[in-house]
Amino acid sequence: MADKIVVSGVKKHFRSGKQSLPVVGGVSLSVADGEFVAIVGPSGCGKSTLMKIVSGFERADEGQVLIDGVPLLRPSPKGIVISQHGSVFPWLTVQENLMFGLNGDGHGDKAALADHYAAMVGLKGFENSYPRELSGGMLKRVEIARALVVKPEILYMDEPFSALDALMNLRMRTELLRILQEERHTVLLITHDVEEALYLADRIIVLSPRPTVIQASFAVPQSHPRKLSSPELQTLKDAILAELGL
Ligand SMILES: Nc1ncnc2c1ncn2[C@@H]1O[C@H](COP(=O)(O)OP(=O)(O)O)[C@@H](O)[C@H]1O
Ligand SMILES: [Mg+2]
């Protein structure tokens, strides 16, 4: 498979007063077209910073990011970011939120397309509801639907489910897998949850503490749906936790 994302030699530091804070210490990685890669690492190691660089919202000091072989200089229309902070517009209904990104022609019947994606994430019947009428889990699904409706080639997710309770978190994982089976995207997921990574990803990259570098990489050679209690995944989980010093 062709490489969708190629990150080479990316370094980043922040400056506060006279202090220089090295955050990304030199990261190189590739994500194949259609691959699901999860990145785990200790809190504050630079995961979000790396994600911002790979999605074009932050510039690296050194190194570069290629999307389909082209240097990334700003956020690419090929990618959509789903972050832990919700970005659903409270003054628009579910349907209007989903239609919001569909500017320009060429989408056909926008309302019908919005409703299709609302149904896909289990929100059929809530198309005309306002965000305040929905639960946290439903809001998260609106956000996922809103990202998917524009048919992004790359889905960047930075701890997308961390604000949800444990049960809803589990539901969303299953939901996401089901959606990805219908429509394959290249996915880069940042998470601090090793089980979430094991459940979802084709490959798991473990980052070191700040300034972060890639410390280890594990393939997850198991088809979906996965059983986290299987001996293979338990062994893999132990290996990843060991890398994280736990
Ligand atoms: N815009 C910024 N300016 C200064 N420091 C920052 C900025 N963004 C992140 N940092 C610092 O970089 C480090 C890594 O942050 P972040 O990438 O958010 O980590 P993670 O997502 O792994 O928890 C932290 O120490 C954070 O305070
Ligand atoms: Mg973060």
PDB file of N, CA and C and ligand atoms in Angstrom, residues 12-16 21-24 41-52 58 84 158-159 190 207 210, ligand 1:
ATOM      1  N   LYS A  12      10.337  19.729  17.466  1.00  0.00           N
ATOM      2  CA  LYS A  12       9.604  20.948  17.848  1.00  0.00           C
ATOM      3  C   LYS A  12       9.946  21.327  19.286  1.00  0.00           C
ATOM      4  N   HIS A  13      10.168  22.614  19.487  1.00  0.00           N
ATOM      5  CA  HIS A  13      10.323  23.095  20.866  1.00  0.00           C
ATOM      6  C   HIS A  13       9.438  24.315  21.045  1.00  0.00           C
ATOM      7  N   PHE A  14       9.099  24.609  22.281  1.00  0.00           N
ATOM      8  CA  PHE A  14       8.382  25.836  22.595  1.00  0.00           C
ATOM      9  C   PHE A  14       9.281  26.708  23.453  1.00  0.00           C
ATOM     10  N   ARG A  15       9.024  27.994  23.393  1.00  0.00           N
ATOM     11  CA  ARG A  15       9.823  28.938  24.151  1.00  0.00           C
ATOM     12  C   ARG A  15       8.905  29.639  25.143  1.00  0.00           C
ATOM     13  N   SER A  16       9.328  29.677  26.397  1.00  0.00           N
ATOM     14  CA  SER A  16       8.571  30.502  27.343  1.00  0.00           C
ATOM     15  C   SER A  16       9.580  31.345  28.111  1.00  0.00           C
ATOM     16  N   LEU A  21      11.651  24.782  25.712  1.00  0.00           N
ATOM     17  CA  LEU A  21      11.073  23.503  26.107  1.00  0.00           C
ATOM     18  C   LEU A  21      11.054  22.569  24.895  1.00  0.00           C
ATOM     19  N   PRO A  22      12.016  21.629  24.824  1.00  0.00           N
ATOM     20  CA  PRO A  22      11.984  20.692  23.707  1.00  0.00           C
ATOM     21  C   PRO A  22      10.824  19.713  23.876  1.00  0.00           C
ATOM     22  N   VAL A  23       9.978  19.588  22.881  1.00  0.00           N
ATOM     23  CA  VAL A  23       8.771  18.759  23.032  1.00  0.00           C
ATOM     24  C   VAL A  23       8.821  17.528  22.121  1.00  0.00           C
ATOM     25  N   VAL A  24       9.094  17.749  20.840  1.00  0.00           N
ATOM     26  CA  VAL A  24       9.229  16.604  19.936  1.00  0.00           C
ATOM     27  C   VAL A  24      10.710  16.496  19.585  1.00  0.00           C
ATOM     28  N   GLY A  41       1.377   7.391  24.648  1.00  0.00           N
ATOM     29  CA  GLY A  41       2.553   7.958  25.288  1.00  0.00           C
ATOM     30  C   GLY A  41       2.148   8.617  26.582  1.00  0.00           C
ATOM     31  N   PRO A  42       3.117   8.847  27.473  1.00  0.00           N
ATOM     32  CA  PRO A  42       2.788   9.444  28.764  1.00  0.00           C
ATOM     33  C   PRO A  42       2.213  10.852  28.612  1.00  0.00           C
ATOM     34  N   SER A  43       1.455  11.258  29.606  1.00  0.00           N
ATOM     35  CA  SER A  43       0.848  12.579  29.602  1.00  0.00           C
ATOM     36  C   SER A  43       1.919  13.666  29.490  1.00  0.00           C
ATOM     37  N   GLY A  44       1.687  14.623  28.623  1.00  0.00           N
ATOM     38  CA  GLY A  44       2.610  15.749  28.487  1.00  0.00           C
ATOM     39  C   GLY A  44       3.838  15.453  27.650  1.00  0.00           C
ATOM     40  N   CYS A  45       3.878  14.285  26.989  1.00  0.00           N
ATOM     41  CA  CYS A  45       5.096  13.927  26.247  1.00  0.00           C
ATOM     42  C   CYS A  45       5.191  14.645  24.909  1.00  0.00           C
ATOM     43  N   GLY A  46       4.055  15.156  24.424  1.00  0.00           N
ATOM     44  CA  GLY A  46       4.096  15.860  23.139  1.00  0.00           C
ATOM     45  C   GLY A  46       3.175  15.245  22.095  1.00  0.00           C
ATOM     46  N   LYS A  47       2.246  14.407  22.531  1.00  0.00           N
ATOM     47  CA  LYS A  47       1.335  13.735  21.584  1.00  0.00           C
ATOM     48  C   LYS A  47       0.503  14.744  20.789  1.00  0.00           C
ATOM     49  N   SER A  48      -0.128  15.675  21.514  1.00  0.00           N
ATOM     50  CA  SER A  48      -0.988  16.647  20.825  1.00  0.00           C
ATOM     51  C   SER A  48      -0.163  17.558  19.924  1.00  0.00           C
ATOM     52  N   THR A  49       1.022  17.900  20.385  1.00  0.00           N
ATOM     53  CA  THR A  49       1.896  18.741  19.563  1.00  0.00           C
ATOM     54  C   THR A  49       2.236  18.023  18.262  1.00  0.00           C
ATOM     55  N   LEU A  50       2.587  16.739  18.382  1.00  0.00           N
ATOM     56  CA  LEU A  50       2.901  15.947  17.193  1.00  0.00           C
ATOM     57  C   LEU A  50       1.684  15.874  16.264  1.00  0.00           C
ATOM     58  N   MET A  51       0.508  15.662  16.851  1.00  0.00           N
ATOM     59  CA  MET A  51      -0.717  15.576  16.061  1.00  0.00           C
ATOM     60  C   MET A  51      -0.971  16.883  15.318  1.00  0.00           C
ATOM     61  N   LYS A  52      -0.739  18.017  15.994  1.00  0.00           N
ATOM     62  CA  LYS A  52      -0.949  19.314  15.349  1.00  0.00           C
ATOM     63  C   LYS A  52       0.009  19.492  14.180  1.00  0.00           C
ATOM     64  N   GLU A  58       0.369  23.159  13.169  1.00  0.00           N
ATOM     65  CA  GLU A  58       1.557  23.673  13.849  1.00  0.00           C
ATOM     66  C   GLU A  58       2.745  23.356  12.954  1.00  0.00           C
ATOM     67  N   GLN A  84     -10.536  16.284  21.692  1.00  0.00           N
ATOM     68  CA  GLN A  84     -11.275  15.981  22.920  1.00  0.00           C
ATOM     69  C   GLN A  84     -12.251  17.101  23.265  1.00  0.00           C
ATOM     70  N   ASP A 158      -7.497  13.091  18.377  1.00  0.00           N
ATOM     71  CA  ASP A 158      -6.671  13.323  19.565  1.00  0.00           C
ATOM     72  C   ASP A 158      -7.519  13.068  20.804  1.00  0.00           C
ATOM     73  N   GLU A 159      -7.352  11.900  21.390  1.00  0.00           N
ATOM     74  CA  GLU A 159      -8.115  11.479  22.569  1.00  0.00           C
ATOM     75  C   GLU A 159      -9.601  11.810  22.425  1.00  0.00           C
ATOM     76  N   ILE A 190      -4.582   9.462  18.619  1.00  0.00           N
ATOM     77  CA  ILE A 190      -3.762   9.666  19.806  1.00  0.00           C
ATOM     78  C   ILE A 190      -4.595   9.247  21.003  1.00  0.00           C
ATOM     79  N   LEU A 207       5.299   6.396  22.341  1.00  0.00           N
ATOM     80  CA  LEU A 207       6.193   7.544  22.418  1.00  0.00           C
ATOM     81  C   LEU A 207       6.877   7.597  23.780  1.00  0.00           C
ATOM     82  N   ARG A 210       8.800  13.423  27.107  1.00  0.00           N
ATOM     83  CA  ARG A 210       9.270  14.625  26.433  1.00  0.00           C
ATOM     84  C   ARG A 210      10.772  14.835  26.636  1.00  0.00           C
TER      85      ARG A 210
HETATM   86  N1  LIG B   1       1.648  26.246  22.389  1.00  0.00           N
HETATM   87  C1  LIG B   1       2.448  25.857  23.385  1.00  0.00           C
HETATM   88  N2  LIG B   1       3.308  26.732  23.985  1.00  0.00           N
HETATM   89  C2  LIG B   1       4.126  26.329  24.966  1.00  0.00           C
HETATM   90  N3  LIG B   1       4.184  25.073  25.449  1.00  0.00           N
HETATM   91  C3  LIG B   1       3.357  24.164  24.909  1.00  0.00           C
HETATM   92  C4  LIG B   1       2.436  24.502  23.852  1.00  0.00           C
HETATM   93  N4  LIG B   1       1.758  23.384  23.503  1.00  0.00           N
HETATM   94  C5  LIG B   1       2.201  22.403  24.308  1.00  0.00           C
HETATM   95  N5  LIG B   1       3.167  22.874  25.153  1.00  0.00           N
HETATM   96  C6  LIG B   1       3.910  22.067  26.130  1.00  0.00           C
HETATM   97  O1  LIG B   1       4.451  20.955  25.445  1.00  0.00           O
HETATM   98  C7  LIG B   1       4.395  19.798  26.241  1.00  0.00           C
HETATM   99  C8  LIG B   1       3.652  18.705  25.498  1.00  0.00           C
HETATM  100  O2  LIG B   1       2.277  19.081  25.359  1.00  0.00           O
HETATM  101  P1  LIG B   1       1.243  18.193  24.558  1.00  0.00           P
HETATM  102  O3  LIG B   1       1.735  18.012  23.172  1.00  0.00           O
HETATM  103  O4  LIG B   1      -0.088  18.799  24.732  1.00  0.00           O
HETATM  104  O5  LIG B   1       1.341  16.807  25.347  1.00  0.00           O
HETATM  105  P2  LIG B   1       0.357  15.546  25.389  1.00  0.00           P
HETATM  106  O6  LIG B   1      -0.692  15.738  24.354  1.00  0.00           O
HETATM  107  O7  LIG B   1       1.246  14.371  25.150  1.00  0.00           O
HETATM  108  O8  LIG B   1      -0.202  15.492  26.782  1.00  0.00           O
HETATM  109  C9  LIG B   1       3.750  20.204  27.559  1.00  0.00           C
HETATM  110  O9  LIG B   1       4.761  20.428  28.496  1.00  0.00           O
HETATM  111  C10 LIG B   1       3.028  21.481  27.205  1.00  0.00           C
HETATM  112  O10 LIG B   1       2.964  22.324  28.324  1.00  0.00           O
END
